[in-house]
C-alpha cells in the first residue's frame, strides 16, 4: 500500500529543485495516487518555464537533436527538464529507453533532468498523463521543458496543444512525405529542421520545403524558419537554439497561449469524462453479449 503523501512538503522540495522529489512526484501523478488531482489544482501559476516540443517521423534523429539542444541550453546557463516519450514495450508497457542511452552524458548534470515515459498505448504519440507531468515540472526551477514525442500520427497535433513552440524534424529522404504532408503538420510547426543535412538531396529537400511555405501554397507566406542541421556533429544546432529563442518571444505576443490552455482544458475534460470507460470492459461486454450493432451498444454509456 502507498504510504500517505505529504503533498505540501513534496511541493516545497520540488520548488527547491530536488531531483529525487521531482522523480517521486512524477511517479505519484503518473500512477494517480490519491490526492494527486488536488495537488495539481493547487500548483502555483508559472509563466517563466517555457515548453519546447520536438516531433517528426521515426528515424529523423529527434533524440540526437534533443541531446545537442540540451548542450546549447546548458551552455547558456539554463536549467532544463526533458520528457522523452518512447514507444511502449509490448511486453510490460514500459518505455524502451533508447533516449536514455543517447542522452546518458547529461544524467549527472546538475542543470538537467531527464525522464523517459511510455505512451502506454495512447492513440497519439504522447503519454496519457503528459499534461499533468509537465505541470509538475513547471513547479520546479527549470527554464525550459523539452518534450520529445514518439513520432508520426496524432502526436504532432497533441504536442502543439502542449508546447509553447513546436519543432518538426524531417530528413532528406522524407521528400515524398513532404509532398503529401498533412495540413495539420504545416500548421503546428513553428520551426522546421532538416536534419542529416549532409545526406544526398538535402539541399533540394530544403528548397522544396521552403517553397511549400510560400504564397503559392497559402494565402500569405508563412514565416516559419527552416534550419539545416547535422545533429550527430552538432552542426546547425546553435542556429536552431537562436531560432527557438526568437520564436518564443513572438509566442508571448499572440493568442496562442489561450489556444494552448483551451486545448489542454479540452483534453483533460475528455479524459475525465472517459475515466470510467475501459476498452477491456467494452471488449468483454461485446464478446459476452455477441454485440453486432455498436451504435445501440454505446447508448448505454451516454
PDB file of C-alpha atoms in Angstrom:
ATOM      1  CA  UNK A   1       0.000   0.000   0.000  1.00  0.00           C
ATOM      2  CA  UNK A   2       1.160   3.548  -0.795  1.00  0.00           C
ATOM      3  CA  UNK A   3       2.001   5.466   2.370  1.00  0.00           C
ATOM      4  CA  UNK A   4       0.230   8.773   2.914  1.00  0.00           C
ATOM      5  CA  UNK A   5       1.813  11.518   0.842  1.00  0.00           C
ATOM      6  CA  UNK A   6       2.665  14.914   2.297  1.00  0.00           C
ATOM      7  CA  UNK A   7       1.922  16.831  -0.896  1.00  0.00           C
ATOM      8  CA  UNK A   8       2.771  20.247   0.557  1.00  0.00           C
ATOM      9  CA  UNK A   9       6.198  19.078   1.685  1.00  0.00           C
ATOM     10  CA  UNK A  10       6.729  17.450  -1.698  1.00  0.00           C
ATOM     11  CA  UNK A  11       5.861  20.722  -3.464  1.00  0.00           C
ATOM     12  CA  UNK A  12       8.371  22.622  -1.348  1.00  0.00           C
ATOM     13  CA  UNK A  13      11.080  20.090  -2.236  1.00  0.00           C
ATOM     14  CA  UNK A  14      10.179  20.336  -5.926  1.00  0.00           C
ATOM     15  CA  UNK A  15      10.331  24.132  -5.824  1.00  0.00           C
ATOM     16  CA  UNK A  16      13.789  23.788  -4.248  1.00  0.00           C
ATOM     17  CA  UNK A  17      14.817  21.702  -7.276  1.00  0.00           C
ATOM     18  CA  UNK A  18      15.244  18.306  -5.584  1.00  0.00           C
ATOM     19  CA  UNK A  19      15.614  15.714  -8.395  1.00  0.00           C
ATOM     20  CA  UNK A  20      14.508  12.945  -6.025  1.00  0.00           C
ATOM     21  CA  UNK A  21      11.314  14.815  -5.103  1.00  0.00           C
ATOM     22  CA  UNK A  22      10.596  15.627  -8.764  1.00  0.00           C
ATOM     23  CA  UNK A  23      11.020  11.966  -9.766  1.00  0.00           C
ATOM     24  CA  UNK A  24       8.825  10.774  -6.905  1.00  0.00           C
ATOM     25  CA  UNK A  25       6.078  13.270  -7.688  1.00  0.00           C
ATOM     26  CA  UNK A  26       6.076  12.347 -11.381  1.00  0.00           C
ATOM     27  CA  UNK A  27       5.594   8.701 -10.396  1.00  0.00           C
ATOM     28  CA  UNK A  28       2.806   9.566  -7.925  1.00  0.00           C
ATOM     29  CA  UNK A  29       0.929  11.603 -10.538  1.00  0.00           C
ATOM     30  CA  UNK A  30       1.541   9.033 -13.270  1.00  0.00           C
ATOM     31  CA  UNK A  31       0.061   6.325 -11.049  1.00  0.00           C
ATOM     32  CA  UNK A  32      -2.839   8.517  -9.870  1.00  0.00           C
ATOM     33  CA  UNK A  33      -2.020   8.151  -6.174  1.00  0.00           C
ATOM     34  CA  UNK A  34      -4.915   9.579  -4.103  1.00  0.00           C
ATOM     35  CA  UNK A  35      -4.598  13.329  -3.690  1.00  0.00           C
ATOM     36  CA  UNK A  36      -2.732  13.894  -6.968  1.00  0.00           C
ATOM     37  CA  UNK A  37      -5.619  15.806  -8.566  1.00  0.00           C
ATOM     38  CA  UNK A  38      -5.945  18.184  -5.602  1.00  0.00           C
ATOM     39  CA  UNK A  39      -2.180  18.649  -5.671  1.00  0.00           C
ATOM     40  CA  UNK A  40      -2.293  19.626  -9.373  1.00  0.00           C
ATOM     41  CA  UNK A  41      -5.168  22.046  -8.722  1.00  0.00           C
ATOM     42  CA  UNK A  42      -3.123  23.912  -6.115  1.00  0.00           C
ATOM     43  CA  UNK A  43       0.122  24.195  -8.107  1.00  0.00           C
ATOM     44  CA  UNK A  44       1.351  27.800  -8.351  1.00  0.00           C
ATOM     45  CA  UNK A  45       0.983  29.572 -11.708  1.00  0.00           C
ATOM     46  CA  UNK A  46       4.268  29.604 -13.605  1.00  0.00           C
ATOM     47  CA  UNK A  47       4.765  31.855 -16.624  1.00  0.00           C
ATOM     48  CA  UNK A  48       8.538  31.530 -16.511  1.00  0.00           C
ATOM     49  CA  UNK A  49       9.166  27.987 -17.754  1.00  0.00           C
ATOM     50  CA  UNK A  50       8.718  27.540 -21.499  1.00  0.00           C
ATOM     51  CA  UNK A  51       7.880  24.279 -23.223  1.00  0.00           C
ATOM     52  CA  UNK A  52       9.580  23.173 -26.442  1.00  0.00           C
ATOM     53  CA  UNK A  53       8.031  20.283 -28.371  1.00  0.00           C
ATOM     54  CA  UNK A  54      10.157  18.208 -30.738  1.00  0.00           C
ATOM     55  CA  UNK A  55       8.342  15.899 -33.130  1.00  0.00           C
ATOM     56  CA  UNK A  56       8.740  14.290 -36.541  1.00  0.00           C
ATOM     57  CA  UNK A  57       8.817  10.855 -38.193  1.00  0.00           C
ATOM     58  CA  UNK A  58      10.795   7.938 -36.724  1.00  0.00           C
ATOM     59  CA  UNK A  59      14.441   7.943 -37.802  1.00  0.00           C
ATOM     60  CA  UNK A  60      14.621  11.725 -38.193  1.00  0.00           C
ATOM     61  CA  UNK A  61      17.203  11.956 -35.407  1.00  0.00           C
ATOM     62  CA  UNK A  62      14.983  13.666 -32.826  1.00  0.00           C
ATOM     63  CA  UNK A  63      16.829  12.208 -29.838  1.00  0.00           C
ATOM     64  CA  UNK A  64      20.248  13.165 -31.194  1.00  0.00           C
ATOM     65  CA  UNK A  65      18.966  16.663 -31.926  1.00  0.00           C
ATOM     66  CA  UNK A  66      17.438  16.919 -28.439  1.00  0.00           C
ATOM     67  CA  UNK A  67      20.757  15.815 -26.949  1.00  0.00           C
ATOM     68  CA  UNK A  68      22.586  18.548 -28.879  1.00  0.00           C
ATOM     69  CA  UNK A  69      19.949  21.132 -27.917  1.00  0.00           C
ATOM     70  CA  UNK A  70      20.408  20.280 -24.227  1.00  0.00           C
ATOM     71  CA  UNK A  71      24.067  21.180 -24.723  1.00  0.00           C
ATOM     72  CA  UNK A  72      23.133  24.606 -26.091  1.00  0.00           C
ATOM     73  CA  UNK A  73      20.716  25.263 -23.210  1.00  0.00           C
ATOM     74  CA  UNK A  74      23.273  24.205 -20.590  1.00  0.00           C
ATOM     75  CA  UNK A  75      25.949  26.387 -22.219  1.00  0.00           C
ATOM     76  CA  UNK A  76      23.506  29.302 -21.942  1.00  0.00           C
ATOM     77  CA  UNK A  77      23.294  28.621 -18.164  1.00  0.00           C
ATOM     78  CA  UNK A  78      19.725  27.365 -18.416  1.00  0.00           C
ATOM     79  CA  UNK A  79      18.116  24.620 -16.359  1.00  0.00           C
ATOM     80  CA  UNK A  80      16.253  22.112 -18.492  1.00  0.00           C
ATOM     81  CA  UNK A  81      13.906  19.173 -17.950  1.00  0.00           C
ATOM     82  CA  UNK A  82      13.438  16.642 -20.746  1.00  0.00           C
ATOM     83  CA  UNK A  83      10.478  14.287 -21.169  1.00  0.00           C
ATOM     84  CA  UNK A  84      11.230  11.602 -23.761  1.00  0.00           C
ATOM     85  CA  UNK A  85       8.086   9.763 -24.813  1.00  0.00           C
ATOM     86  CA  UNK A  86       9.239   6.345 -26.012  1.00  0.00           C
ATOM     87  CA  UNK A  87       7.151   3.686 -27.741  1.00  0.00           C
ATOM     88  CA  UNK A  88       5.772   1.274 -25.164  1.00  0.00           C
ATOM     89  CA  UNK A  89       7.351  -2.128 -24.856  1.00  0.00           C
ATOM     90  CA  UNK A  90       4.740  -4.690 -25.990  1.00  0.00           C
ATOM     91  CA  UNK A  91       5.663  -6.862 -23.011  1.00  0.00           C
ATOM     92  CA  UNK A  92       5.459  -4.644 -19.943  1.00  0.00           C
ATOM     93  CA  UNK A  93       4.188  -1.285 -21.266  1.00  0.00           C
ATOM     94  CA  UNK A  94       7.413   0.353 -20.105  1.00  0.00           C
ATOM     95  CA  UNK A  95       9.482   2.771 -22.165  1.00  0.00           C
ATOM     96  CA  UNK A  96      12.109   1.252 -24.449  1.00  0.00           C
ATOM     97  CA  UNK A  97      14.608   3.800 -23.121  1.00  0.00           C
ATOM     98  CA  UNK A  98      16.573   4.398 -26.301  1.00  0.00           C
ATOM     99  CA  UNK A  99      16.677   8.089 -25.434  1.00  0.00           C
ATOM    100  CA  UNK A 100      18.310   7.374 -22.094  1.00  0.00           C
ATOM    101  CA  UNK A 101      21.253   5.794 -23.890  1.00  0.00           C
ATOM    102  CA  UNK A 102      21.628   8.696 -26.327  1.00  0.00           C
ATOM    103  CA  UNK A 103      21.457  11.321 -23.581  1.00  0.00           C
ATOM    104  CA  UNK A 104      23.493   9.474 -20.958  1.00  0.00           C
ATOM    105  CA  UNK A 105      26.110  12.227 -20.691  1.00  0.00           C
ATOM    106  CA  UNK A 106      23.512  14.567 -19.135  1.00  0.00           C
ATOM    107  CA  UNK A 107      22.207  12.283 -16.396  1.00  0.00           C
ATOM    108  CA  UNK A 108      24.576  13.516 -13.728  1.00  0.00           C
ATOM    109  CA  UNK A 109      24.480  17.169 -14.799  1.00  0.00           C
ATOM    110  CA  UNK A 110      23.013  19.383 -12.040  1.00  0.00           C
ATOM    111  CA  UNK A 111      21.072  21.562 -14.514  1.00  0.00           C
ATOM    112  CA  UNK A 112      19.472  18.702 -16.465  1.00  0.00           C
ATOM    113  CA  UNK A 113      16.605  16.377 -15.508  1.00  0.00           C
ATOM    114  CA  UNK A 114      15.604  13.601 -17.920  1.00  0.00           C
ATOM    115  CA  UNK A 115      12.624  11.270 -17.665  1.00  0.00           C
ATOM    116  CA  UNK A 116      11.616   8.624 -20.209  1.00  0.00           C
ATOM    117  CA  UNK A 117       7.922   7.828 -20.485  1.00  0.00           C
ATOM    118  CA  UNK A 118       5.971   5.158 -22.308  1.00  0.00           C
ATOM    119  CA  UNK A 119       2.978   6.021 -24.493  1.00  0.00           C
ATOM    120  CA  UNK A 120       1.117   3.147 -22.783  1.00  0.00           C
ATOM    121  CA  UNK A 121      -0.940   2.601 -25.891  1.00  0.00           C
ATOM    122  CA  UNK A 122      -2.330   6.115 -26.081  1.00  0.00           C
ATOM    123  CA  UNK A 123      -3.677   6.829 -29.564  1.00  0.00           C
ATOM    124  CA  UNK A 124      -1.307   9.682 -30.281  1.00  0.00           C
ATOM    125  CA  UNK A 125       2.392   9.666 -29.585  1.00  0.00           C
ATOM    126  CA  UNK A 126       2.194  11.203 -26.139  1.00  0.00           C
ATOM    127  CA  UNK A 127       1.934   9.766 -22.653  1.00  0.00           C
ATOM    128  CA  UNK A 128      -1.669   9.873 -21.332  1.00  0.00           C
ATOM    129  CA  UNK A 129      -0.552  11.976 -18.342  1.00  0.00           C
ATOM    130  CA  UNK A 130       1.813  14.247 -20.264  1.00  0.00           C
ATOM    131  CA  UNK A 131      -0.024  17.483 -19.384  1.00  0.00           C
ATOM    132  CA  UNK A 132      -0.075  16.668 -15.674  1.00  0.00           C
ATOM    133  CA  UNK A 133       3.583  15.617 -15.638  1.00  0.00           C
ATOM    134  CA  UNK A 134       4.543  18.821 -17.434  1.00  0.00           C
ATOM    135  CA  UNK A 135       2.723  20.859 -14.796  1.00  0.00           C
ATOM    136  CA  UNK A 136       4.740  19.107 -12.071  1.00  0.00           C
ATOM    137  CA  UNK A 137       7.975  20.024 -13.864  1.00  0.00           C
ATOM    138  CA  UNK A 138       6.792  23.625 -14.206  1.00  0.00           C
ATOM    139  CA  UNK A 139       6.649  23.820 -10.401  1.00  0.00           C
ATOM    140  CA  UNK A 140      10.411  23.127 -10.320  1.00  0.00           C
ATOM    141  CA  UNK A 141      13.021  25.805 -11.101  1.00  0.00           C
ATOM    142  CA  UNK A 142      13.508  24.869 -14.766  1.00  0.00           C
ATOM    143  CA  UNK A 143      13.888  27.460 -17.503  1.00  0.00           C
ATOM    144  CA  UNK A 144      12.825  25.055 -20.257  1.00  0.00           C
ATOM    145  CA  UNK A 145      10.955  21.781 -20.578  1.00  0.00           C
ATOM    146  CA  UNK A 146      11.727  19.832 -23.760  1.00  0.00           C
ATOM    147  CA  UNK A 147       9.198  17.187 -24.793  1.00  0.00           C
ATOM    148  CA  UNK A 148      10.249  14.739 -27.488  1.00  0.00           C
ATOM    149  CA  UNK A 149       7.409  12.693 -28.972  1.00  0.00           C
ATOM    150  CA  UNK A 150       7.396   9.221 -30.466  1.00  0.00           C
ATOM    151  CA  UNK A 151       6.806  10.464 -34.000  1.00  0.00           C
ATOM    152  CA  UNK A 152       4.115  10.476 -36.623  1.00  0.00           C
ATOM    153  CA  UNK A 153       0.382  10.406 -36.168  1.00  0.00           C
ATOM    154  CA  UNK A 154      -1.872  12.301 -33.813  1.00  0.00           C
ATOM    155  CA  UNK A 155       1.131  13.149 -31.614  1.00  0.00           C
ATOM    156  CA  UNK A 156       2.044  16.091 -33.815  1.00  0.00           C
ATOM    157  CA  UNK A 157      -1.297  17.731 -33.158  1.00  0.00           C
ATOM    158  CA  UNK A 158      -1.186  16.762 -29.484  1.00  0.00           C
ATOM    159  CA  UNK A 159       2.242  18.303 -28.955  1.00  0.00           C
ATOM    160  CA  UNK A 160       1.011  21.577 -30.462  1.00  0.00           C
ATOM    161  CA  UNK A 161      -1.632  21.679 -27.743  1.00  0.00           C
ATOM    162  CA  UNK A 162       1.040  21.360 -25.083  1.00  0.00           C
ATOM    163  CA  UNK A 163       4.158  23.199 -26.239  1.00  0.00           C
ATOM    164  CA  UNK A 164       4.792  26.934 -26.433  1.00  0.00           C
ATOM    165  CA  UNK A 165       6.871  26.225 -29.540  1.00  0.00           C
ATOM    166  CA  UNK A 166       6.950  23.120 -31.744  1.00  0.00           C
ATOM    167  CA  UNK A 167       9.978  21.963 -33.742  1.00  0.00           C
ATOM    168  CA  UNK A 168       9.227  19.485 -36.549  1.00  0.00           C
ATOM    169  CA  UNK A 169      12.280  17.422 -37.524  1.00  0.00           C
ATOM    170  CA  UNK A 170      12.489  15.946 -41.025  1.00  0.00           C
ATOM    171  CA  UNK A 171      15.192  14.211 -43.068  1.00  0.00           C
ATOM    172  CA  UNK A 172      16.017  14.496 -46.803  1.00  0.00           C
ATOM    173  CA  UNK A 173      14.597  11.036 -47.526  1.00  0.00           C
ATOM    174  CA  UNK A 174      11.184  12.340 -46.428  1.00  0.00           C
ATOM    175  CA  UNK A 175      10.735  14.113 -49.783  1.00  0.00           C
ATOM    176  CA  UNK A 176       7.627  12.171 -50.772  1.00  0.00           C
ATOM    177  CA  UNK A 177       6.162  12.617 -47.305  1.00  0.00           C
ATOM    178  CA  UNK A 178       6.527  16.390 -47.554  1.00  0.00           C
ATOM    179  CA  UNK A 179       4.747  16.476 -50.909  1.00  0.00           C
ATOM    180  CA  UNK A 180       1.740  14.854 -49.254  1.00  0.00           C
ATOM    181  CA  UNK A 181       2.317  16.440 -45.857  1.00  0.00           C
ATOM    182  CA  UNK A 182      -0.794  16.844 -43.755  1.00  0.00           C
ATOM    183  CA  UNK A 183      -2.026  20.392 -43.416  1.00  0.00           C
ATOM    184  CA  UNK A 184      -2.019  19.824 -39.676  1.00  0.00           C
ATOM    185  CA  UNK A 185       1.731  19.350 -39.622  1.00  0.00           C
ATOM    186  CA  UNK A 186       2.262  22.572 -41.548  1.00  0.00           C
ATOM    187  CA  UNK A 187       0.018  24.376 -39.093  1.00  0.00           C
ATOM    188  CA  UNK A 188       1.656  23.166 -35.893  1.00  0.00           C
ATOM    189  CA  UNK A 189       5.297  23.691 -36.898  1.00  0.00           C
ATOM    190  CA  UNK A 190       6.873  26.853 -35.506  1.00  0.00           C
ATOM    191  CA  UNK A 191      10.287  25.730 -36.798  1.00  0.00           C
ATOM    192  CA  UNK A 192      11.215  23.087 -39.375  1.00  0.00           C
ATOM    193  CA  UNK A 193      14.537  21.291 -39.035  1.00  0.00           C
ATOM    194  CA  UNK A 194      16.082  19.397 -41.946  1.00  0.00           C
ATOM    195  CA  UNK A 195      18.356  17.039 -40.030  1.00  0.00           C
ATOM    196  CA  UNK A 196      21.096  14.841 -41.529  1.00  0.00           C
ATOM    197  CA  UNK A 197      21.682  17.690 -43.967  1.00  0.00           C
ATOM    198  CA  UNK A 198      24.927  16.095 -45.184  1.00  0.00           C
ATOM    199  CA  UNK A 199      22.925  13.418 -46.993  1.00  0.00           C
ATOM    200  CA  UNK A 200      22.300  13.488 -50.757  1.00  0.00           C
ATOM    201  CA  UNK A 201      19.411  15.658 -51.944  1.00  0.00           C
ATOM    202  CA  UNK A 202      19.358  17.622 -48.676  1.00  0.00           C
ATOM    203  CA  UNK A 203      19.614  20.960 -50.490  1.00  0.00           C
ATOM    204  CA  UNK A 204      16.808  20.028 -52.893  1.00  0.00           C
ATOM    205  CA  UNK A 205      14.622  18.898 -49.991  1.00  0.00           C
ATOM    206  CA  UNK A 206      15.388  22.135 -48.121  1.00  0.00           C
ATOM    207  CA  UNK A 207      14.417  24.280 -51.129  1.00  0.00           C
ATOM    208  CA  UNK A 208      11.202  22.311 -51.701  1.00  0.00           C
ATOM    209  CA  UNK A 209      10.218  22.722 -48.077  1.00  0.00           C
ATOM    210  CA  UNK A 210      10.853  26.482 -48.271  1.00  0.00           C
ATOM    211  CA  UNK A 211       8.748  26.635 -51.434  1.00  0.00           C
ATOM    212  CA  UNK A 212       5.851  24.929 -49.677  1.00  0.00           C
ATOM    213  CA  UNK A 213       5.748  27.829 -47.225  1.00  0.00           C
ATOM    214  CA  UNK A 214       5.370  30.427 -49.972  1.00  0.00           C
ATOM    215  CA  UNK A 215       2.148  32.240 -51.026  1.00  0.00           C
ATOM    216  CA  UNK A 216       1.643  29.848 -53.961  1.00  0.00           C
ATOM    217  CA  UNK A 217       0.584  27.255 -51.399  1.00  0.00           C
ATOM    218  CA  UNK A 218      -1.037  29.609 -48.886  1.00  0.00           C
ATOM    219  CA  UNK A 219      -2.930  32.901 -48.847  1.00  0.00           C
ATOM    220  CA  UNK A 220       0.153  34.541 -47.344  1.00  0.00           C
ATOM    221  CA  UNK A 221       3.745  33.496 -46.832  1.00  0.00           C
ATOM    222  CA  UNK A 222       4.177  31.578 -43.582  1.00  0.00           C
ATOM    223  CA  UNK A 223       7.161  32.880 -41.713  1.00  0.00           C
ATOM    224  CA  UNK A 224       8.431  29.541 -40.420  1.00  0.00           C
ATOM    225  CA  UNK A 225      12.215  29.164 -40.142  1.00  0.00           C
ATOM    226  CA  UNK A 226      13.713  26.137 -41.905  1.00  0.00           C
ATOM    227  CA  UNK A 227      17.062  25.169 -40.416  1.00  0.00           C
ATOM    228  CA  UNK A 228      19.558  22.611 -41.684  1.00  0.00           C
ATOM    229  CA  UNK A 229      21.328  20.542 -39.030  1.00  0.00           C
ATOM    230  CA  UNK A 230      23.660  17.592 -38.690  1.00  0.00           C
ATOM    231  CA  UNK A 231      22.752  16.807 -35.092  1.00  0.00           C
ATOM    232  CA  UNK A 232      25.290  13.998 -34.729  1.00  0.00           C
ATOM    233  CA  UNK A 233      28.040  16.562 -35.386  1.00  0.00           C
ATOM    234  CA  UNK A 234      26.274  19.396 -33.514  1.00  0.00           C
ATOM    235  CA  UNK A 235      26.137  21.414 -36.767  1.00  0.00           C
ATOM    236  CA  UNK A 236      23.305  23.935 -37.097  1.00  0.00           C
ATOM    237  CA  UNK A 237      22.148  23.328 -33.524  1.00  0.00           C
ATOM    238  CA  UNK A 238      23.197  26.781 -32.323  1.00  0.00           C
ATOM    239  CA  UNK A 239      21.145  28.322 -35.152  1.00  0.00           C
ATOM    240  CA  UNK A 240      18.182  26.212 -34.012  1.00  0.00           C
ATOM    241  CA  UNK A 241      18.715  27.392 -30.429  1.00  0.00           C
ATOM    242  CA  UNK A 242      18.656  31.034 -31.577  1.00  0.00           C
ATOM    243  CA  UNK A 243      15.538  30.458 -33.709  1.00  0.00           C
ATOM    244  CA  UNK A 244      13.786  28.893 -30.699  1.00  0.00           C
ATOM    245  CA  UNK A 245      14.662  31.946 -28.586  1.00  0.00           C
ATOM    246  CA  UNK A 246      13.277  34.277 -31.252  1.00  0.00           C
ATOM    247  CA  UNK A 247      10.164  32.162 -31.720  1.00  0.00           C
ATOM    248  CA  UNK A 248       9.391  32.043 -28.013  1.00  0.00           C
ATOM    249  CA  UNK A 249       9.464  35.842 -27.835  1.00  0.00           C
ATOM    250  CA  UNK A 250       6.811  36.030 -30.553  1.00  0.00           C
ATOM    251  CA  UNK A 251       4.663  33.363 -28.871  1.00  0.00           C
ATOM    252  CA  UNK A 252       4.098  35.568 -25.845  1.00  0.00           C
ATOM    253  CA  UNK A 253       2.613  38.307 -28.043  1.00  0.00           C
ATOM    254  CA  UNK A 254      -0.020  36.109 -29.704  1.00  0.00           C
ATOM    255  CA  UNK A 255      -3.251  34.409 -28.712  1.00  0.00           C
ATOM    256  CA  UNK A 256      -1.527  31.037 -28.872  1.00  0.00           C
ATOM    257  CA  UNK A 257      -1.286  30.947 -25.067  1.00  0.00           C
ATOM    258  CA  UNK A 258      -5.083  30.970 -24.811  1.00  0.00           C
ATOM    259  CA  UNK A 259      -5.414  28.334 -27.521  1.00  0.00           C
ATOM    260  CA  UNK A 260      -2.897  26.157 -25.685  1.00  0.00           C
ATOM    261  CA  UNK A 261      -4.889  26.475 -22.453  1.00  0.00           C
ATOM    262  CA  UNK A 262      -8.146  25.695 -24.284  1.00  0.00           C
ATOM    263  CA  UNK A 263      -6.559  22.610 -25.889  1.00  0.00           C
ATOM    264  CA  UNK A 264      -5.260  21.440 -22.510  1.00  0.00           C
ATOM    265  CA  UNK A 265      -8.642  22.022 -20.860  1.00  0.00           C
ATOM    266  CA  UNK A 266     -10.422  20.094 -23.634  1.00  0.00           C
ATOM    267  CA  UNK A 267      -8.002  17.172 -23.401  1.00  0.00           C
ATOM    268  CA  UNK A 268      -8.227  16.994 -19.595  1.00  0.00           C
ATOM    269  CA  UNK A 269     -12.036  17.179 -19.623  1.00  0.00           C
ATOM    270  CA  UNK A 270     -12.158  14.477 -22.295  1.00  0.00           C
ATOM    271  CA  UNK A 271     -10.043  12.196 -20.093  1.00  0.00           C
ATOM    272  CA  UNK A 272     -12.173  12.992 -17.030  1.00  0.00           C
ATOM    273  CA  UNK A 273     -15.444  12.180 -18.791  1.00  0.00           C
ATOM    274  CA  UNK A 274     -13.972   8.922 -20.140  1.00  0.00           C
ATOM    275  CA  UNK A 275     -12.301   7.766 -16.919  1.00  0.00           C
ATOM    276  CA  UNK A 276     -14.967   5.149 -16.082  1.00  0.00           C
ATOM    277  CA  UNK A 277     -14.877   3.605 -19.558  1.00  0.00           C
ATOM    278  CA  UNK A 278     -12.205   0.980 -20.173  1.00  0.00           C
ATOM    279  CA  UNK A 279     -11.560  -0.646 -23.539  1.00  0.00           C
ATOM    280  CA  UNK A 280     -11.123  -4.045 -21.861  1.00  0.00           C
ATOM    281  CA  UNK A 281     -14.614  -3.790 -20.319  1.00  0.00           C
ATOM    282  CA  UNK A 282     -16.122  -2.859 -23.681  1.00  0.00           C
ATOM    283  CA  UNK A 283     -14.412  -5.844 -25.306  1.00  0.00           C
ATOM    284  CA  UNK A 284     -15.644  -8.231 -22.598  1.00  0.00           C
ATOM    285  CA  UNK A 285     -19.247  -6.987 -22.897  1.00  0.00           C
ATOM    286  CA  UNK A 286     -19.197  -7.146 -26.702  1.00  0.00           C
ATOM    287  CA  UNK A 287     -17.875 -10.704 -26.629  1.00  0.00           C
ATOM    288  CA  UNK A 288     -20.192 -11.881 -23.854  1.00  0.00           C
ATOM    289  CA  UNK A 289     -23.340 -10.438 -25.456  1.00  0.00           C
ATOM    290  CA  UNK A 290     -22.208 -11.089 -29.026  1.00  0.00           C
ATOM    291  CA  UNK A 291     -22.854  -7.443 -29.890  1.00  0.00           C
ATOM    292  CA  UNK A 292     -23.188  -6.683 -33.603  1.00  0.00           C
ATOM    293  CA  UNK A 293     -24.710  -3.204 -33.551  1.00  0.00           C
ATOM    294  CA  UNK A 294     -22.145  -0.930 -31.917  1.00  0.00           C
ATOM    295  CA  UNK A 295     -24.438   2.118 -32.154  1.00  0.00           C
ATOM    296  CA  UNK A 296     -27.137   0.628 -29.964  1.00  0.00           C
ATOM    297  CA  UNK A 297     -24.445  -0.782 -27.630  1.00  0.00           C
ATOM    298  CA  UNK A 298     -22.782   2.547 -26.897  1.00  0.00           C
ATOM    299  CA  UNK A 299     -26.058   4.285 -25.983  1.00  0.00           C
ATOM    300  CA  UNK A 300     -25.973   2.561 -22.587  1.00  0.00           C
ATOM    301  CA  UNK A 301     -22.886   4.654 -21.774  1.00  0.00           C
ATOM    302  CA  UNK A 302     -24.426   8.006 -22.705  1.00  0.00           C
TER     303      UNK A 302
END
